[in-house]
Structure formats: structure tokens, C-alpha cells
Short mmCIF file of C-alpha atoms in Angstrom, two decimals:
data_model
loop_
_atom_site.label_atom_id
_atom_site.label_comp_id
_atom_site.label_asym_id
_atom_site.label_seq_id
_atom_site.Cartn_x
_atom_site.Cartn_y
_atom_site.Cartn_z
CA MET A 14 167.51 220.91 54.16
CA LYS A 15 167.67 224.53 53.14
CA PHE A 16 170.67 225.73 51.29
CA LYS A 17 171.35 228.57 53.83
CA THR A 18 171.17 226.09 56.69
CA ILE A 19 173.67 223.80 55.04
CA PHE A 20 175.94 226.75 54.40
CA PHE A 21 176.04 228.01 57.92
CA LEU A 22 176.06 224.54 59.42
CA PHE A 23 179.03 223.58 57.33
CA ASN A 24 180.93 226.76 58.32
CA GLY A 25 180.02 226.20 61.98
CA ILE A 26 181.46 222.57 61.91
CA ILE A 27 184.60 223.66 60.09
CA LEU A 28 185.21 226.54 62.49
CA PHE A 29 184.50 224.40 65.60
CA SER A 30 186.88 221.67 64.31
CA PHE A 31 189.65 224.25 63.73
CA LEU A 32 189.20 225.83 67.14
CA PHE A 33 189.26 222.40 68.78
CA ILE A 34 192.53 221.56 67.13
CA ALA A 35 193.99 225.07 67.77
CA LEU A 36 193.16 225.13 71.46
CA MET A 37 193.87 221.45 72.34
CA PRO A 38 197.55 222.10 73.08
CA LEU A 39 196.46 224.84 75.51
CA PHE A 40 194.22 222.56 77.47
CA VAL A 41 196.66 219.65 77.49
CA LEU A 42 200.13 221.18 77.71
CA GLY A 43 199.62 224.84 78.81
CA GLY A 44 200.06 228.25 77.33
CA GLU A 45 203.82 228.29 76.77
CA TYR A 46 203.76 225.11 74.67
CA THR A 47 200.83 226.45 72.71
CA ARG A 48 202.76 229.60 71.90
CA ILE A 49 205.71 227.63 70.70
CA PHE A 50 203.52 225.28 68.80
CA TRP A 51 201.80 228.03 66.79
CA GLU A 52 205.11 229.91 66.17
CA GLU A 53 206.38 226.80 64.40
CA ASN A 54 203.07 225.81 62.74
CA TRP A 55 201.44 229.18 61.85
CA PHE A 56 201.06 227.99 58.25
CA LEU A 57 198.24 225.62 59.36
CA ALA A 58 196.12 228.63 60.32
CA LEU A 59 196.91 230.17 56.95
CA ILE A 60 195.92 226.93 55.07
CA PHE A 61 192.61 226.90 57.03
CA ILE A 62 191.91 230.50 56.14
CA VAL A 63 192.63 229.90 52.45
CA PHE A 64 190.57 226.76 52.40
CA ILE A 65 187.42 228.25 54.05
CA SER A 66 187.81 231.45 51.94
CA VAL A 67 187.91 229.59 48.65
CA LEU A 68 184.98 227.36 49.62
CA ASP A 69 182.85 230.19 50.98
CA GLY A 70 183.77 232.28 48.00
CA TYR A 71 182.45 229.62 45.64
CA PHE A 72 179.17 229.46 47.48
CA ILE A 73 178.73 233.19 47.76
CA ILE A 74 179.54 233.76 44.04
CA ASN A 75 176.90 231.03 43.11
CA TRP A 76 174.43 231.98 45.92
CA LYS A 77 171.76 233.05 43.49
CA MET A 78 172.02 229.91 41.42
CA PHE A 79 171.79 227.63 44.48
CA SER A 80 168.83 229.61 45.74
CA LEU A 81 166.96 229.24 42.48
CA LEU A 82 167.77 225.45 42.51
CA GLU A 83 166.48 225.23 46.06
CA ARG A 84 163.20 226.94 45.17
CA GLU A 85 162.97 224.86 41.95
CA ASP A 86 162.39 228.10 40.10
CA TRP A 87 163.21 226.76 36.63
CA PRO A 88 162.26 229.77 34.65
CA GLY A 89 164.29 231.96 36.96
CA LEU A 90 167.26 229.54 36.74
CA THR A 91 166.98 229.52 32.97
CA ALA A 92 167.04 233.38 32.85
CA TYR A 93 170.07 233.31 35.22
CA LEU A 94 171.96 230.78 33.09
CA GLU A 95 171.13 232.62 29.89
CA ASN A 96 172.59 235.84 31.44
CA GLU A 97 175.71 233.90 32.44
CA VAL A 98 176.15 232.35 29.02
CA TYR A 99 175.07 235.02 26.62
CA GLU A 100 175.78 238.28 28.46
CA LYS A 101 178.83 237.34 30.63
CA ASN A 102 180.19 234.85 28.07
CA LYS A 103 180.67 232.18 30.81
CA LEU A 104 180.40 229.31 28.42
CA ASN A 105 181.78 226.52 30.57
CA SER A 106 180.92 222.85 31.10
CA ARG A 107 178.90 223.45 34.25
CA ASN A 108 176.71 226.08 32.57
CA ILE A 109 176.23 223.97 29.46
CA LYS A 110 175.00 220.92 31.48
CA MET A 111 172.78 223.02 33.72
CA MET A 112 171.38 224.89 30.75
CA VAL A 113 170.45 221.73 28.91
CA ASN A 114 168.90 220.05 31.93
CA THR A 115 166.93 223.16 32.92
CA SER A 116 165.69 223.57 29.35
CA LEU A 117 164.46 219.94 29.38
CA THR A 118 162.71 220.58 32.66
CA ILE A 119 160.72 223.37 31.18
CA SER A 120 160.27 221.47 27.87
CA ASN A 121 161.97 224.13 25.73
CA LEU A 122 164.27 222.48 23.09
CA ASP A 123 164.73 225.87 21.34
CA LYS A 124 166.96 227.07 24.19
CA ILE A 125 169.25 223.94 23.71
CA SER A 126 169.32 224.64 19.94
CA ARG A 127 170.43 228.22 20.65
CA LEU A 128 173.04 226.97 23.12
CA GLU A 129 174.39 224.52 20.52
CA LYS A 130 174.82 227.32 18.03
CA GLU A 131 176.56 229.39 20.67
CA VAL A 132 179.00 226.61 21.48
CA SER A 133 179.55 225.93 17.75
CA GLU A 134 180.44 229.48 17.12
CA LYS A 135 182.42 230.48 20.22
CA LYS A 136 183.78 227.21 21.80
CA PRO A 137 183.87 224.62 18.88
CA ALA A 138 186.40 222.65 20.81
CA MET A 139 183.70 221.94 23.39
CA LEU A 140 181.14 220.74 20.94
CA SER A 141 182.16 217.09 20.91
CA GLN A 142 182.51 217.08 24.70
CA HIS A 143 178.88 218.05 25.06
CA GLY A 144 177.62 216.64 21.79
CA ILE A 145 175.39 214.04 23.46
CA LEU A 146 173.44 216.79 25.37
CA LEU A 147 173.48 219.46 22.65
CA GLY A 148 172.25 217.02 20.08
CA ILE A 149 169.03 216.19 21.94
CA PRO A 150 166.87 218.59 19.82
CA PHE A 151 168.01 216.78 16.67
CA LEU A 152 167.04 213.40 18.09
CA LEU A 153 163.67 214.54 19.41
CA ASN A 154 162.73 216.81 16.50
CA GLN A 155 164.48 214.55 13.98
CA ASN A 156 165.99 217.53 12.05
CA ARG A 157 167.97 215.12 9.95
CA ASP A 158 170.10 217.30 7.64
CA GLU A 159 171.39 219.65 10.43
CA GLY A 160 171.58 216.69 12.87
CA LYS A 161 173.61 214.57 10.52
CA ALA A 162 176.17 217.39 10.02
CA PHE A 163 176.17 218.05 13.76
CA TYR A 164 176.99 214.49 14.64
CA GLU A 165 179.64 214.18 12.05
CA ARG A 166 181.46 217.19 13.60
CA CYS A 167 181.12 215.69 17.05
CA ILE A 168 182.24 212.22 15.98
CA ASP A 169 185.36 213.60 14.26
CA GLY A 170 186.47 215.23 17.60
CA GLY A 171 184.84 212.84 19.99
CA SER A 172 186.67 211.46 23.00
CA LYS A 173 186.94 207.74 23.47
CA LYS A 174 184.47 207.94 26.31
CA ASP A 175 181.75 209.85 24.38
CA LEU A 176 182.38 208.50 20.83
CA PRO A 177 180.14 205.32 21.16
CA TRP A 178 177.08 207.25 22.21
CA LEU A 179 177.70 209.95 19.57
CA GLN A 180 177.79 207.11 16.98
CA TRP A 181 174.60 205.63 18.27
CA CYS A 182 172.82 209.02 18.22
CA SER A 183 174.01 209.49 14.58
CA ALA A 184 172.74 206.07 13.66
CA PHE A 185 169.39 206.70 15.30
CA LEU A 186 169.02 209.92 13.24
CA LEU A 187 170.11 208.19 10.06
CA LEU A 188 167.51 205.42 10.62
CA SER A 189 164.80 208.00 11.12
CA GLY A 190 165.68 209.29 7.68
CA GLN A 191 165.75 205.78 6.17
CA GLU A 192 169.47 206.14 5.40
CA LEU A 193 169.98 202.46 6.18
CA ASP A 194 173.23 201.93 4.32
CA GLU A 195 174.91 204.71 6.42
CA ALA A 196 173.40 203.58 9.71
CA ARG A 197 174.09 199.83 9.38
CA PRO A 198 177.93 199.92 9.70
CA LEU A 199 177.65 202.14 12.84
CA LEU A 200 175.18 199.81 14.49
CA THR A 201 177.03 196.68 13.38
CA ASP A 202 180.26 197.97 14.97
CA LEU A 203 178.49 199.12 18.23
CA SER A 204 176.64 195.79 18.54
CA ALA A 205 179.98 193.99 18.56
CA SER A 206 182.21 196.38 20.42
CA ALA A 207 180.18 198.57 22.78
CA GLY A 208 181.29 198.10 26.31
CA GLU A 209 178.30 199.67 28.02
CA PRO A 210 175.43 197.09 28.23
CA ILE A 211 172.63 199.56 27.62
CA LEU A 212 174.32 201.05 24.56
CA LYS A 213 174.98 197.53 23.25
CA LEU A 214 171.44 196.42 23.78
CA LEU A 215 170.09 199.58 21.95
CA SER A 216 172.49 199.04 19.12
CA ILE A 217 171.53 195.41 18.69
CA TYR A 218 167.87 196.27 18.81
CA LEU A 219 168.16 199.01 16.12
CA LEU A 220 170.27 196.72 13.97
CA SER A 221 167.54 194.07 14.22
CA THR A 222 165.09 196.55 12.62
CA ILE A 223 167.11 196.78 9.41
CA THR A 224 168.79 193.35 9.31
CA PRO A 225 167.44 189.88 8.67
CA GLU A 226 167.12 187.64 11.69
CA GLU A 227 169.53 185.14 10.20
CA ASP A 228 172.35 187.68 9.86
CA GLU A 229 175.43 186.24 11.62
CA VAL A 230 176.55 189.48 13.26
CA LEU A 231 173.06 190.05 14.60
CA LYS A 232 172.71 186.52 15.89
CA SER A 233 176.19 186.48 17.41
CA SER A 234 175.71 189.88 19.15
CA ARG A 235 172.30 188.87 20.57
CA SER A 236 173.58 185.52 21.75
CA SER A 237 176.58 187.10 23.40
CA PHE A 238 174.41 189.70 25.12
CA LEU A 239 172.05 187.05 26.53
CA GLU A 240 174.92 185.00 27.86
CA THR A 241 176.00 187.99 29.92
CA TYR A 242 172.46 189.24 30.77
CA PRO A 243 170.18 186.29 30.60
CA ASP A 244 167.08 188.12 32.06
CA ARG A 245 165.77 191.52 32.88
CA LYS A 246 166.84 191.24 36.49
CA SER A 247 170.44 190.95 35.50
CA LEU A 248 170.08 194.20 33.53
CA GLU A 249 168.16 196.23 36.07
CA LYS A 250 171.08 198.02 37.80
CA HIS A 251 172.56 198.99 34.38
CA VAL A 252 169.19 200.41 33.27
CA ALA A 253 168.92 202.54 36.41
CA ARG A 254 172.50 203.73 36.15
CA SER A 255 172.11 204.69 32.45
CA LYS A 256 168.90 206.63 33.06
CA ALA A 257 170.59 208.48 36.00
CA ASN A 258 173.74 209.30 34.05
CA ASN A 259 172.60 209.69 30.46
CA VAL A 260 169.64 211.89 29.76
CA VAL A 261 169.33 210.51 26.20
CA VAL A 262 168.56 207.08 27.68
CA LEU A 263 165.89 208.69 29.91
CA LEU A 264 164.32 210.60 27.03
CA LEU A 265 164.25 207.57 24.77
CA SER A 266 163.13 205.15 27.51
CA SER A 267 160.29 203.83 25.31
CA ILE A 268 163.03 202.51 22.83
CA LEU A 269 164.86 200.93 25.71
CA ASP A 270 161.59 199.23 26.79
CA ASP A 271 161.07 197.99 23.31
CA SER A 272 164.60 196.71 23.09
CA GLN A 273 164.17 194.71 26.32
CA ASN A 274 160.84 193.30 25.21
CA TRP A 275 162.46 192.19 21.93
CA ILE A 276 165.60 190.60 23.31
CA TYR A 277 163.84 188.81 26.09
CA ALA A 278 160.84 187.68 24.04
#
């Protein structure tokens, strides 16, 4: 359904609902009671006006963005977001997420790298919050030195929710640089403590590439995982959810496939 159609249909439904409620006393109890009712409850009309004004204001302010999304005009949306971020200094969570996703759609990692530098310089407090997304160029290009420093900063300020994935990304980058001694403790900890099943699986798998099969931590982590998820079918919904909610899992889906092949071999 077209964005404009949704906008006007929504307004029509809200307006009809309000008029129905406003005029119902008139039809049921007559004009005098209606006058008394609205004299005592005038604030309801004010609440409605404020509500619809705020909602419509949001849509109108972002009309161009929604129109570009509707047309799937990714270069146009990228240009719009760059203007919002770099010219108008609107460096907020929504623009960061949209900028990263749009840059991935047009396969331009340089735009994400530029955004990461902008966040680092102007909003360093937001770096950890969006470190998983902003670190994607380091994972895919394997720029190890800069990537290592980036993840160290993010991990230092990472929230409880994002910290495990930031640690995994850091370990992945360390492995790509053959820095096994630094990667191993991160993966060992995640293999034992990660709550998210896909993160746990990926951690166990990466640990298996640098640890002997008879290692007790590896054996215990793998055994525990298989007790909870004995076959691929039991893991399907978690795979789908992770790919939908975490773009890193989607981008590194080949590693996820390898990890499933390994653990269910």
C-alpha cells in the first residue's frame, strides 16, 4: 500500500472515530446534554488535536524519507541521510541505523566507515551503542589494527545487551589476524556464558578452530548446546530471528552455516 494512501486513510479513520464519539451524545441524549458534556470534557478534544498534530507532524517532517523508502530509491535515500547527518548534524540512533542499512543495500562500506568516524568524533557516547553496526566494515574488510582499537573502545563502554556481540566481533577480527591468545579467552567465556543460542553456537564453533577437540571447555560447551538444541529443526526459529534482528549474522551467514554443519556432524 502506498505511503500517501496509508497516511490519508489513517487520518480518515482517526477523524471518523473522534466524530463518532463526539456526536454520539447528540444522537442518544439530545443537544442540551451534549452541550453540558463538552463543557465539562472539552479537554478530550484538546487531547485529540494534540495527538493528531504530533503524529501528522512526524509524518510530514519525514515525508521525503518515507517517499524514498516507498520507491526503494536507495541512492536518493543515502543522499538524504547524508544531508541529515553531515549538513544538519542530526546524528541520532534512527539516522545511524538507516544509514548503515542503506549503505549495505548499495554495497558501499566506505559510507559506514565515514559514519563511524563521524560518531567517534561528535558523539563518542553513542559509539558502543551502535558498535555492532558501525564495526561491519572492519569485519568484512578485516582491517585488523583499526578494528581492534575500535572494538576495544566499544567493549569498554558497551551495554550488557550489546557487550557479548561486541566481544564476539572482536574475537572474530583477532582470529583473522592469527592473534589466537587474545581471541581464545573471549571465545571461551562466550561459549560458556552466552545466553543467545546463535551467539553461543558461533562462539563454540570459532573456539573449535583454535582448540583441541579434547579440550574440556569445548567439549562441555558443545555437549550443553546439543542437549538444548539436539537438531537443526530445534534451532530454526533462532536462526531466523537472529538474521532478522542482527545484520552481522546475516552478512556472515556462511560462517553460521559452517557452524551448524560442524556441530550437527
